[in-house]
Short mmCIF file of C-alpha atoms in Angstrom, two decimals:
data_model
loop_
_atom_site.label_atom_id
_atom_site.label_comp_id
_atom_site.label_asym_id
_atom_site.label_seq_id
_atom_site.Cartn_x
_atom_site.Cartn_y
_atom_site.Cartn_z
CA UNK A 186 0.00 0.00 0.00
CA UNK A 187 1.31 3.44 -0.89
CA UNK A 188 1.39 6.37 1.56
CA UNK A 189 -0.56 5.57 4.74
CA UNK A 190 0.31 8.94 6.27
CA UNK A 191 -1.68 10.73 3.61
CA UNK A 192 -4.73 12.58 4.97
CA UNK A 193 -6.27 14.14 1.88
CA UNK A 194 -7.94 12.46 -1.08
CA UNK A 195 -9.92 14.30 -3.74
CA UNK A 196 -11.84 13.28 -6.84
CA UNK A 197 -8.82 14.37 -8.90
CA UNK A 198 -6.64 11.73 -7.25
CA UNK A 199 -8.51 8.88 -8.93
CA UNK A 200 -7.57 7.74 -12.44
CA UNK A 201 -9.38 9.10 -15.47
CA UNK A 202 -11.35 6.04 -16.65
CA UNK A 203 -11.39 7.24 -20.24
CA UNK A 204 -7.60 6.86 -20.47
CA UNK A 205 -7.16 3.68 -18.40
CA UNK A 206 -7.26 0.26 -20.06
CA UNK A 207 -8.40 -1.81 -17.07
CA UNK A 208 -11.38 0.46 -16.30
CA UNK A 209 -14.54 0.11 -18.36
CA UNK A 210 -16.00 3.61 -18.52
CA UNK A 211 -19.74 4.21 -18.79
CA UNK A 212 -20.78 0.87 -20.26
CA UNK A 213 -24.38 0.48 -21.40
CA UNK A 214 -27.06 -0.74 -19.02
CA UNK A 215 -27.25 -4.11 -20.85
CA UNK A 216 -23.49 -4.47 -20.43
CA UNK A 217 -23.70 -3.70 -16.72
CA UNK A 218 -26.34 -6.38 -16.41
CA UNK A 219 -24.20 -8.84 -18.36
CA UNK A 220 -21.22 -8.26 -16.03
CA UNK A 221 -23.28 -9.71 -13.16
CA UNK A 222 -25.21 -12.37 -15.05
CA UNK A 223 -23.66 -15.01 -12.77
CA UNK A 224 -25.47 -13.35 -9.86
CA UNK A 225 -28.81 -12.87 -11.60
CA UNK A 226 -32.14 -14.64 -11.47
CA UNK A 227 -34.38 -13.46 -14.30
CA UNK A 228 -37.89 -12.76 -13.09
CA UNK A 229 -41.13 -13.71 -14.79
CA UNK A 230 -41.23 -10.11 -16.03
CA UNK A 231 -37.83 -10.29 -17.70
CA UNK A 232 -36.14 -8.08 -15.13
CA UNK A 233 -32.98 -9.01 -13.23
CA UNK A 234 -33.14 -10.00 -9.57
CA UNK A 235 -30.15 -10.16 -7.24
CA UNK A 236 -29.51 -11.27 -3.68
CA UNK A 237 -26.80 -9.38 -1.79
CA UNK A 238 -24.79 -10.54 1.20
CA UNK A 239 -25.46 -7.22 2.95
CA UNK A 240 -29.11 -6.21 2.98
CA UNK A 241 -29.09 -2.91 4.81
CA UNK A 242 -26.81 0.04 5.45
CA UNK A 243 -23.86 -0.56 7.76
CA UNK A 244 -24.47 2.55 9.85
CA UNK A 245 -22.28 1.44 12.75
CA UNK A 246 -19.32 1.04 10.41
CA UNK A 247 -19.79 4.48 8.79
CA UNK A 248 -17.68 7.47 9.82
CA UNK A 249 -17.19 10.91 8.29
CA UNK A 250 -14.46 13.49 8.77
CA UNK A 251 -16.88 16.14 10.04
CA UNK A 252 -18.30 14.24 13.01
CA UNK A 253 -15.43 11.88 13.77
CA UNK A 254 -11.73 12.23 14.49
CA UNK A 255 -9.96 10.45 11.66
CA UNK A 256 -6.73 8.57 12.26
CA UNK A 257 -6.28 5.16 10.66
CA UNK A 258 -9.53 5.90 8.81
CA UNK A 259 -7.54 7.32 5.91
CA UNK A 260 -6.26 3.83 5.15
CA UNK A 261 -9.70 3.09 3.71
CA UNK A 262 -9.22 5.75 1.03
CA UNK A 263 -5.72 4.49 0.23
CA UNK A 264 -7.16 0.99 -0.15
CA UNK A 265 -9.90 2.31 -2.43
CA UNK A 266 -7.39 4.22 -4.53
CA UNK A 267 -5.12 1.18 -4.78
CA UNK A 268 -8.04 -0.90 -6.00
CA UNK A 269 -8.91 1.54 -8.77
CA UNK A 270 -5.28 2.03 -9.85
CA UNK A 271 -4.32 -1.66 -9.86
CA UNK A 272 -4.21 -2.73 -13.51
CA UNK A 273 -4.87 -6.36 -12.52
CA UNK A 274 -8.38 -5.45 -11.39
CA UNK A 275 -11.35 -5.34 -13.75
CA UNK A 276 -13.06 -2.11 -12.77
CA UNK A 277 -16.21 -0.35 -13.92
CA UNK A 278 -16.66 3.42 -13.64
CA UNK A 279 -20.07 4.98 -14.18
CA UNK A 280 -20.81 8.71 -14.29
CA UNK A 281 -24.18 10.16 -13.36
CA UNK A 282 -25.59 13.50 -12.19
CA UNK A 283 -27.38 14.03 -8.91
CA UNK A 284 -29.83 16.94 -9.12
CA UNK A 285 -30.83 19.23 -11.96
CA UNK A 286 -30.96 22.64 -10.33
CA UNK A 287 -27.83 24.72 -11.04
CA UNK A 288 -27.18 25.21 -7.32
CA UNK A 289 -27.50 21.52 -6.41
CA UNK A 290 -26.33 19.56 -9.42
CA UNK A 291 -23.19 17.45 -9.09
CA UNK A 292 -21.36 14.96 -11.29
CA UNK A 293 -20.92 11.61 -9.52
CA UNK A 294 -18.52 8.80 -10.39
CA UNK A 295 -18.91 5.28 -9.00
CA UNK A 296 -16.11 2.71 -9.20
CA UNK A 297 -17.00 -0.96 -8.59
CA UNK A 298 -15.47 -4.31 -9.54
CA UNK A 299 -16.80 -5.42 -12.93
CA UNK A 300 -18.35 -8.57 -11.48
CA UNK A 301 -20.45 -6.32 -9.27
CA UNK A 302 -21.82 -4.44 -12.24
CA UNK A 303 -25.26 -5.03 -10.71
CA UNK A 304 -24.53 -2.32 -8.12
CA UNK A 305 -23.69 0.16 -10.86
CA UNK A 306 -26.70 -1.01 -12.89
CA UNK A 307 -29.12 -0.28 -10.06
CA UNK A 308 -27.50 3.03 -9.17
CA UNK A 309 -27.28 4.15 -12.80
CA UNK A 310 -31.04 3.72 -13.21
CA UNK A 311 -31.67 6.22 -10.42
CA UNK A 312 -29.72 9.16 -11.83
CA UNK A 313 -29.35 10.88 -15.18
CA UNK A 314 -26.22 10.46 -17.34
CA UNK A 315 -23.44 12.97 -16.84
CA UNK A 316 -22.26 15.18 -19.69
CA UNK A 317 -19.52 13.58 -21.76
CA UNK A 318 -16.00 14.19 -20.41
CA UNK A 319 -17.35 15.86 -17.25
CA UNK A 320 -15.05 15.85 -14.23
CA UNK A 321 -16.63 14.35 -11.11
CA UNK A 322 -17.56 16.42 -8.08
CA UNK A 323 -18.10 13.28 -6.01
CA UNK A 324 -16.35 9.90 -6.18
CA UNK A 325 -17.34 6.65 -4.47
CA UNK A 326 -15.33 3.44 -4.60
CA UNK A 327 -17.26 0.35 -3.53
CA UNK A 328 -15.28 -2.88 -3.10
CA UNK A 329 -17.50 -5.61 -1.63
CA UNK A 330 -14.87 -8.34 -1.28
CA UNK A 331 -13.16 -7.22 1.92
CA UNK A 332 -13.01 -9.05 5.23
CA UNK A 333 -14.18 -6.06 7.26
CA UNK A 334 -16.90 -3.55 6.51
CA UNK A 335 -15.51 -0.03 6.53
CA UNK A 336 -17.30 3.04 5.16
CA UNK A 337 -15.50 6.35 5.33
CA UNK A 338 -16.56 9.77 4.03
CA UNK A 339 -14.58 12.92 3.28
CA UNK A 340 -17.41 15.47 2.92
CA UNK A 341 -15.31 18.46 1.91
CA UNK A 342 -13.44 16.49 -0.74
CA UNK A 343 -16.54 14.59 -1.93
CA UNK A 344 -14.91 11.15 -1.63
CA UNK A 345 -16.41 7.99 -0.10
CA UNK A 346 -14.85 4.56 0.38
CA UNK A 347 -17.26 1.63 0.81
CA UNK A 348 -15.31 -1.50 1.67
CA UNK A 349 -16.76 -4.88 2.56
CA UNK A 350 -20.42 -4.30 1.65
CA UNK A 351 -22.29 -5.20 -1.52
CA UNK A 352 -25.49 -3.34 -0.58
CA UNK A 353 -26.60 -0.98 -3.36
CA UNK A 354 -28.00 1.44 -0.81
CA UNK A 355 -24.44 2.30 0.25
CA UNK A 356 -23.64 3.55 -3.26
CA UNK A 357 -26.90 5.48 -3.52
CA UNK A 358 -26.61 7.19 -0.15
CA UNK A 359 -22.91 7.94 -0.56
CA UNK A 360 -23.80 10.55 -3.16
CA UNK A 361 -27.07 11.76 -1.62
CA UNK A 362 -25.30 12.29 1.70
CA UNK A 363 -22.87 14.68 -0.02
CA UNK A 364 -25.69 16.33 -1.99
CA UNK A 365 -27.42 17.25 1.27
CA UNK A 366 -24.16 18.44 2.81
CA UNK A 367 -23.52 20.80 -0.12
CA UNK A 368 -27.06 22.20 0.18
CA UNK A 369 -26.39 23.06 3.82
CA UNK A 370 -23.15 24.81 2.88
CA UNK A 371 -25.24 27.04 0.59
CA UNK A 372 -27.53 28.16 3.40
CA UNK A 373 -30.22 25.59 2.66
CA UNK A 374 -30.99 22.23 4.18
CA UNK A 375 -30.80 18.72 2.81
CA UNK A 376 -33.91 16.72 3.65
CA UNK A 377 -34.66 13.00 3.69
CA UNK A 378 -38.04 13.77 2.16
CA UNK A 379 -40.39 13.16 -0.72
CA UNK A 380 -41.88 16.08 -2.64
CA UNK A 381 -45.10 16.40 -4.62
CA UNK A 382 -47.18 19.03 -6.38
CA UNK A 383 -50.94 19.04 -5.85
CA UNK A 384 -52.93 20.89 -8.52
CA UNK A 385 -56.34 22.11 -7.33
CA UNK A 386 -59.19 23.86 -9.12
CA UNK A 387 -62.12 24.48 -6.78
CA UNK A 388 -64.09 27.37 -5.30
CA UNK A 389 -60.85 28.82 -3.98
CA UNK A 390 -59.42 29.00 -7.51
CA UNK A 391 -56.81 27.18 -9.56
CA UNK A 392 -53.53 26.72 -7.75
CA UNK A 393 -50.59 24.44 -7.01
CA UNK A 394 -49.74 23.31 -3.50
CA UNK A 395 -46.21 22.08 -2.84
CA UNK A 396 -45.90 19.35 -0.20
CA UNK A 397 -42.94 17.65 1.49
CA UNK A 398 -43.03 14.37 3.43
CA UNK A 399 -40.28 13.60 5.95
CA UNK A 400 -39.99 10.03 7.13
CA UNK A 401 -37.59 7.15 7.58
CA UNK A 402 -37.30 4.53 4.85
CA UNK A 403 -40.20 2.12 4.99
CA UNK A 404 -42.68 4.37 6.83
CA UNK A 405 -44.82 5.31 3.82
CA UNK A 406 -42.89 8.25 2.39
CA UNK A 407 -42.83 6.88 -1.17
CA UNK A 408 -46.47 5.76 -0.96
CA UNK A 409 -47.74 9.17 0.15
CA UNK A 410 -45.49 11.09 -2.22
CA UNK A 411 -46.67 9.12 -5.25
CA UNK A 412 -50.35 8.93 -4.28
CA UNK A 413 -52.67 10.83 -6.62
CA UNK A 414 -55.12 11.60 -3.77
CA UNK A 415 -57.87 10.21 -6.01
CA UNK A 416 -58.24 13.61 -7.66
CA UNK A 417 -60.05 13.87 -10.99
CA UNK A 418 -58.92 15.94 -13.98
CA UNK A 419 -58.32 18.89 -14.16
CA UNK A 420 -57.07 18.37 -10.63
CA UNK A 421 -54.26 15.97 -9.81
CA UNK A 422 -51.09 15.28 -7.85
CA UNK A 423 -47.58 14.66 -9.18
CA UNK A 424 -44.59 13.11 -7.47
CA UNK A 425 -41.36 15.04 -7.91
CA UNK A 426 -39.03 13.17 -5.53
CA UNK A 427 -39.48 10.28 -3.13
CA UNK A 428 -36.27 10.24 -1.09
CA UNK A 429 -33.90 13.21 -0.85
CA UNK A 430 -34.46 16.91 -1.55
CA UNK A 431 -32.79 20.20 -0.68
CA UNK A 432 -34.71 23.19 0.67
CA UNK A 433 -32.96 26.35 -0.52
CA UNK A 434 -33.26 29.78 1.15
CA UNK A 435 -35.45 31.08 -1.70
CA UNK A 436 -38.03 28.35 -1.10
CA UNK A 437 -37.12 26.13 -4.02
CA UNK A 438 -37.02 22.43 -3.17
CA UNK A 439 -34.50 20.80 -5.48
CA UNK A 440 -34.69 17.13 -6.35
CA UNK A 441 -31.80 14.70 -6.43
CA UNK A 442 -32.73 11.60 -8.47
CA UNK A 443 -33.95 12.24 -12.00
CA UNK A 444 -34.46 8.75 -13.39
CA UNK A 445 -35.69 6.30 -10.78
CA UNK A 446 -36.86 5.36 -7.30
CA UNK A 447 -35.44 2.86 -4.81
CA UNK A 448 -38.60 1.49 -3.23
CA UNK A 449 -39.29 -1.11 -0.55
CA UNK A 450 -41.29 -4.05 -1.84
CA UNK A 451 -42.43 -5.92 1.28
CA UNK A 452 -46.19 -5.40 1.39
CA UNK A 453 -46.29 -4.04 -2.14
CA UNK A 454 -49.75 -4.86 -3.48
CA UNK A 455 -51.44 -4.15 -6.79
CA UNK A 456 -54.64 -2.98 -5.09
CA UNK A 457 -53.03 -0.66 -2.55
CA UNK A 458 -50.14 0.76 -4.62
CA UNK A 459 -51.00 0.04 -8.26
CA UNK A 460 -48.48 2.45 -9.80
CA UNK A 461 -45.52 1.26 -7.75
CA UNK A 462 -46.58 -2.37 -8.25
CA UNK A 463 -46.78 -1.99 -12.02
CA UNK A 464 -43.37 -0.28 -12.09
CA UNK A 465 -41.82 -3.02 -9.94
CA UNK A 466 -43.21 -5.70 -12.27
CA UNK A 467 -41.88 -4.02 -15.41
CA UNK A 468 -38.92 -5.49 -17.29
CA UNK A 469 -37.16 -2.16 -16.69
CA UNK A 470 -37.04 -2.72 -12.91
CA UNK A 471 -34.17 -4.24 -10.92
CA UNK A 472 -35.09 -6.34 -7.89
CA UNK A 473 -32.85 -6.75 -4.86
CA UNK A 474 -33.36 -9.27 -2.07
CA UNK A 475 -36.88 -9.99 -3.25
CA UNK A 476 -38.15 -13.57 -3.00
CA UNK A 477 -37.84 -14.91 -6.55
CA UNK A 478 -38.10 -18.61 -7.37
CA UNK A 479 -35.75 -20.36 -9.78
CA UNK A 480 -38.47 -20.20 -12.45
CA UNK A 481 -38.71 -16.41 -12.02
CA UNK A 482 -41.91 -16.26 -9.94
CA UNK A 483 -41.86 -13.15 -7.73
CA UNK A 484 -43.24 -13.06 -4.18
CA UNK A 485 -43.29 -9.49 -2.88
CA UNK A 486 -45.01 -10.56 0.33
CA UNK A 487 -42.35 -13.07 1.38
CA UNK A 488 -39.34 -11.87 3.44
CA UNK A 489 -37.14 -14.69 2.19
CA UNK A 490 -34.04 -12.50 2.35
CA UNK A 491 -35.21 -10.19 5.12
CA UNK A 492 -37.78 -7.44 5.06
CA UNK A 493 -35.62 -4.80 3.36
CA UNK A 494 -36.38 -6.08 -0.13
CA UNK A 495 -36.09 -3.41 -2.81
CA UNK A 496 -36.88 -2.53 -6.38
CA UNK A 497 -35.28 0.10 -8.56
CA UNK A 498 -38.12 1.45 -10.70
CA UNK A 499 -38.05 4.06 -13.44
CA UNK A 500 -39.94 7.32 -13.17
CA UNK A 501 -41.11 6.78 -16.75
CA UNK A 502 -43.15 3.81 -15.48
CA UNK A 503 -45.11 6.01 -13.05
CA UNK A 504 -48.04 8.11 -14.20
CA UNK A 505 -47.77 10.15 -11.00
CA UNK A 506 -44.15 11.16 -11.70
CA UNK A 507 -43.74 14.70 -12.99
CA UNK A 508 -41.33 15.53 -15.78
CA UNK A 509 -39.50 17.89 -13.45
CA UNK A 510 -37.94 17.03 -10.10
CA UNK A 511 -37.68 20.51 -8.56
CA UNK A 512 -40.52 22.13 -6.62
CA UNK A 513 -40.55 25.92 -7.20
CA UNK A 514 -41.91 26.56 -3.71
CA UNK A 515 -43.09 24.53 -0.73
CA UNK A 516 -46.32 25.27 1.10
CA UNK A 517 -46.73 22.33 3.49
CA UNK A 518 -44.39 19.98 5.33
CA UNK A 519 -45.56 16.71 6.89
CA UNK A 520 -43.61 14.72 9.49
CA UNK A 521 -44.64 11.06 9.21
CA UNK A 522 -44.88 9.29 12.56
CA UNK A 523 -46.23 6.01 13.90
CA UNK A 524 -46.56 7.21 17.50
CA UNK A 525 -49.93 5.99 18.91
CA UNK A 526 -50.07 8.98 21.28
CA UNK A 527 -50.37 11.31 18.29
CA UNK A 528 -53.59 12.25 16.45
CA UNK A 529 -53.99 11.48 12.72
CA UNK A 530 -52.75 15.00 11.99
CA UNK A 531 -51.78 18.08 14.00
CA UNK A 532 -50.85 21.56 12.85
CA UNK A 533 -47.60 22.91 14.30
CA UNK A 534 -46.31 26.40 14.92
CA UNK A 535 -42.75 27.21 13.84
CA UNK A 536 -41.06 26.20 17.09
CA UNK A 537 -43.16 23.04 17.36
CA UNK A 538 -42.28 22.17 13.76
CA UNK A 539 -38.59 22.54 14.55
CA UNK A 540 -39.12 20.35 17.62
CA UNK A 541 -40.86 17.75 15.44
CA UNK A 542 -37.94 17.96 13.01
CA UNK A 543 -35.50 17.30 15.85
CA UNK A 544 -37.58 14.55 17.43
CA UNK A 545 -37.92 12.65 14.15
CA UNK A 546 -40.20 10.14 15.83
CA UNK A 547 -40.79 6.99 13.86
CA UNK A 548 -40.22 3.25 13.98
CA UNK A 549 -37.00 1.49 13.08
CA UNK A 550 -37.17 -0.24 9.72
CA UNK A 551 -35.15 -3.00 8.12
CA UNK A 552 -33.46 -0.41 5.92
CA UNK A 553 -31.69 0.98 9.00
CA UNK A 554 -31.17 -1.67 11.67
CA UNK A 555 -32.97 -4.95 10.92
CA UNK A 556 -32.36 -6.21 14.47
CA UNK A 557 -34.48 -3.34 15.84
CA UNK A 558 -37.20 -3.27 13.17
CA UNK A 559 -40.50 -2.15 14.67
CA UNK A 560 -39.00 -0.37 17.68
CA UNK A 561 -39.83 3.26 18.38
CA UNK A 562 -36.88 5.49 17.55
CA UNK A 563 -35.93 9.13 17.13
CA UNK A 564 -33.78 10.32 14.24
CA UNK A 565 -33.22 14.06 13.75
CA UNK A 566 -35.03 15.12 10.58
CA UNK A 567 -35.84 11.43 10.05
CA UNK A 568 -32.50 11.73 8.27
CA UNK A 569 -29.74 9.26 9.25
CA UNK A 570 -27.32 10.98 6.85
CA UNK A 571 -26.80 14.34 8.57
CA UNK A 572 -23.19 15.46 8.80
CA UNK A 573 -22.40 18.23 11.24
CA UNK A 574 -24.33 19.66 14.19
CA UNK A 575 -27.84 18.24 14.43
CA UNK A 576 -28.93 21.13 16.67
CA UNK A 577 -27.88 23.65 14.05
CA UNK A 578 -29.99 21.77 11.50
CA UNK A 579 -33.03 22.22 13.74
CA UNK A 580 -32.33 25.95 14.11
CA UNK A 581 -31.94 26.32 10.37
CA UNK A 582 -35.13 24.40 9.66
CA UNK A 583 -37.05 26.78 11.95
CA UNK A 584 -35.49 29.82 10.29
CA UNK A 585 -36.21 28.58 6.77
CA UNK A 586 -39.87 27.74 7.35
CA UNK A 587 -40.33 31.02 9.22
CA UNK A 588 -38.83 33.08 6.40
CA UNK A 589 -40.82 31.17 3.77
CA UNK A 590 -44.15 31.01 5.62
CA UNK A 591 -44.43 27.22 5.36
CA UNK A 592 -47.20 25.34 7.21
CA UNK A 593 -46.05 22.22 9.06
CA UNK A 594 -47.93 19.17 10.29
CA UNK A 595 -47.27 15.87 12.02
CA UNK A 596 -49.05 12.99 10.28
CA UNK A 597 -49.73 9.68 12.04
CA UNK A 598 -49.96 6.84 9.52
CA UNK A 599 -50.18 4.10 12.16
CA UNK A 600 -52.77 3.76 14.93
CA UNK A 601 -54.26 6.27 17.38
CA UNK A 602 -54.42 5.15 21.00
CA UNK A 603 -52.77 2.34 22.94
CA UNK A 604 -55.66 0.47 24.56
CA UNK A 605 -58.47 0.66 21.99
CA UNK A 606 -56.41 1.74 18.98
CA UNK A 607 -58.01 3.09 15.81
CA UNK A 608 -56.17 2.39 12.58
CA UNK A 609 -55.41 5.37 10.35
CA UNK A 610 -55.93 3.75 6.96
CA UNK A 611 -55.10 4.94 3.47
CA UNK A 612 -58.56 6.42 2.97
CA UNK A 613 -58.29 8.51 6.13
CA UNK A 614 -54.77 9.69 5.31
CA UNK A 615 -55.76 10.68 1.77
CA UNK A 616 -58.82 12.55 3.08
CA UNK A 617 -56.55 14.44 5.48
CA UNK A 618 -53.95 15.30 2.85
CA UNK A 619 -56.57 16.52 0.39
CA UNK A 620 -58.35 18.63 3.00
CA UNK A 621 -55.10 20.14 4.26
CA UNK A 622 -54.09 20.97 0.68
CA UNK A 623 -57.46 22.61 -0.02
CA UNK A 624 -57.48 24.43 3.32
CA UNK A 625 -60.86 22.94 4.29
CA UNK A 626 -59.86 21.50 7.67
CA UNK A 627 -61.44 23.15 10.72
CA UNK A 628 -58.78 23.37 13.44
CA UNK A 629 -59.08 23.61 17.21
CA UNK A 630 -56.71 23.69 20.15
CA UNK A 631 -56.53 20.39 22.06
CA UNK A 632 -55.32 21.12 25.59
CA UNK A 633 -54.82 17.43 26.38
CA UNK A 634 -52.22 17.13 23.63
CA UNK A 635 -50.98 20.71 23.59
CA UNK A 636 -51.53 20.72 19.84
CA UNK A 637 -53.83 22.16 17.19
CA UNK A 638 -55.93 19.32 15.78
CA UNK A 639 -58.85 18.97 13.35
CA UNK A 640 -62.39 19.38 14.59
CA UNK A 641 -63.87 18.70 11.15
CA UNK A 642 -62.44 17.10 8.00
CA UNK A 643 -64.53 16.73 4.83
CA UNK A 644 -65.12 13.06 4.02
CA UNK A 645 -63.77 11.78 7.35
CA UNK A 646 -65.18 11.04 10.80
CA UNK A 647 -62.42 12.65 12.84
CA UNK A 648 -64.24 12.14 16.15
CA UNK A 649 -63.23 8.48 16.39
CA UNK A 650 -59.53 9.39 16.58
CA UNK A 651 -59.37 10.84 20.08
CA UNK A 652 -56.02 9.90 21.58
CA UNK A 653 -57.17 10.55 25.15
CA UNK A 654 -60.30 8.41 24.84
CA UNK A 655 -58.36 5.51 23.32
CA UNK A 656 -55.50 5.53 25.82
CA UNK A 657 -55.84 4.37 29.43
CA UNK A 658 -54.10 6.68 31.90
CA UNK A 659 -53.60 9.12 29.04
CA UNK A 660 -52.47 12.00 31.25
CA UNK A 661 -49.62 9.97 32.71
CA UNK A 662 -48.64 8.54 29.31
CA UNK A 663 -48.65 12.00 27.71
CA UNK A 664 -46.66 13.57 30.55
CA UNK A 665 -44.08 10.79 30.34
CA UNK A 666 -43.80 11.24 26.57
CA UNK A 667 -43.41 15.02 26.91
CA UNK A 668 -40.66 14.60 29.50
CA UNK A 669 -38.87 12.07 27.30
CA UNK A 670 -39.09 14.45 24.36
CA UNK A 671 -37.75 17.39 26.32
CA UNK A 672 -34.86 15.35 27.71
CA UNK A 673 -34.03 14.31 24.16
CA UNK A 674 -34.12 17.87 22.80
CA UNK A 675 -31.98 19.11 25.69
CA UNK A 676 -29.27 16.67 24.62
CA UNK A 677 -28.45 18.90 21.63
CA UNK A 678 -26.28 21.77 22.95
CA UNK A 679 -26.57 23.82 19.75
CA UNK A 680 -30.38 23.72 19.65
CA UNK A 681 -32.06 27.04 20.51
CA UNK A 682 -34.10 27.22 23.72
CA UNK A 683 -37.35 28.23 22.02
CA UNK A 684 -37.36 24.89 20.19
CA UNK A 685 -36.71 22.93 23.37
CA UNK A 686 -39.49 24.88 25.11
CA UNK A 687 -41.91 24.01 22.29
CA UNK A 688 -41.92 20.34 23.31
CA UNK A 689 -45.47 18.98 23.02
#
């Protein structure tokens, strides 16, 4: 190995694939598929299906130079560089662009071993091709065949080394993590969020309503973002992004992935999610860790390889997908939760919204830590990819929504109550989202919860979703939850006091 004392690696340090014989540069999608044909099962739909050794992100093995003191960590980058430079290795390099907006558009280059072309195939279907001969802003080297899993990130230099994992999600998030970091450096905020545009034409006039949905992977973010709200022409709803966006100081919400979506498939049903189901059963999809028989029969409901099964689907296969990925302005932000002590929806003031952002209450999913799937967790911004001070992110979120006049809500897509729980189904959630978009919800202050909640919602019996009536010893449970929340918020030294004091 070359110079282990070296502590700086940039995109320029890696070989130019176009002038290197052992690196195959920007092969076609069919070629990428062919490189991994020994790993493929062809589905009944003609699409490739793969099973990886690693089936979720290795968050415990991930360190970045902003939040961690690097020492021997730099060896990972030297190892990655050695792999790419070694002429005895068959390497693939693929260039793509994350984002379209001039302020948040970056050229990305992924290096992988040729036999793992499937990783590059899946990733390449998510992003748009880079301009010919473009120099990369970000570089990721992913080498699965290593004894230890080590993931290291140099945010300022835009370089990531992924060693010892063959999970496609590591490649995807390596670039989106840096995309969000760059947005923050520009005074904005990267968000683990889906974005949609709702077009309305009613008594209030013709208008567009921009919505954002913040939630952990597997909590319904993609489903809600892509849902058409059962609106009839000339009204409708379009999905712009389903995973990562950037909120800029001028109110624009820029998208990151211009070609595809990386969706969870456990529970994917034709009746409940027809668009996503049709896209996942297209020959253009790529399946990962989905139960597929030797004859190609697909079983989306079977967790044969764990519950974090995935499909890469193309935006072109989704009627709900807009042609553009950037939202000119955002009007409403929804925090998705599964906390049974929360109502189906609550309207938040600016400080409460920042508190909700910091609390990031959800349930652990198999995309994060499979061993804790189903447990209640808190993740700031429902974004496990934040680099830098989490408290400062909360302060900035408050400042941005205050300057832009954005309305914020917490949305419970689980059950309400702990003793006689009421399920918040798709019909109820859609009724809420449509009414909030139209501005037809009647709101009232609920002193039990310390929140503003609906008193009337068109097309929905909101009265059956009383948290207090469905929870035994509600006062004690709510007080305990409030104290837990405040203790959690107080653990962030950079978080402003008004946000801590807004604990609900």
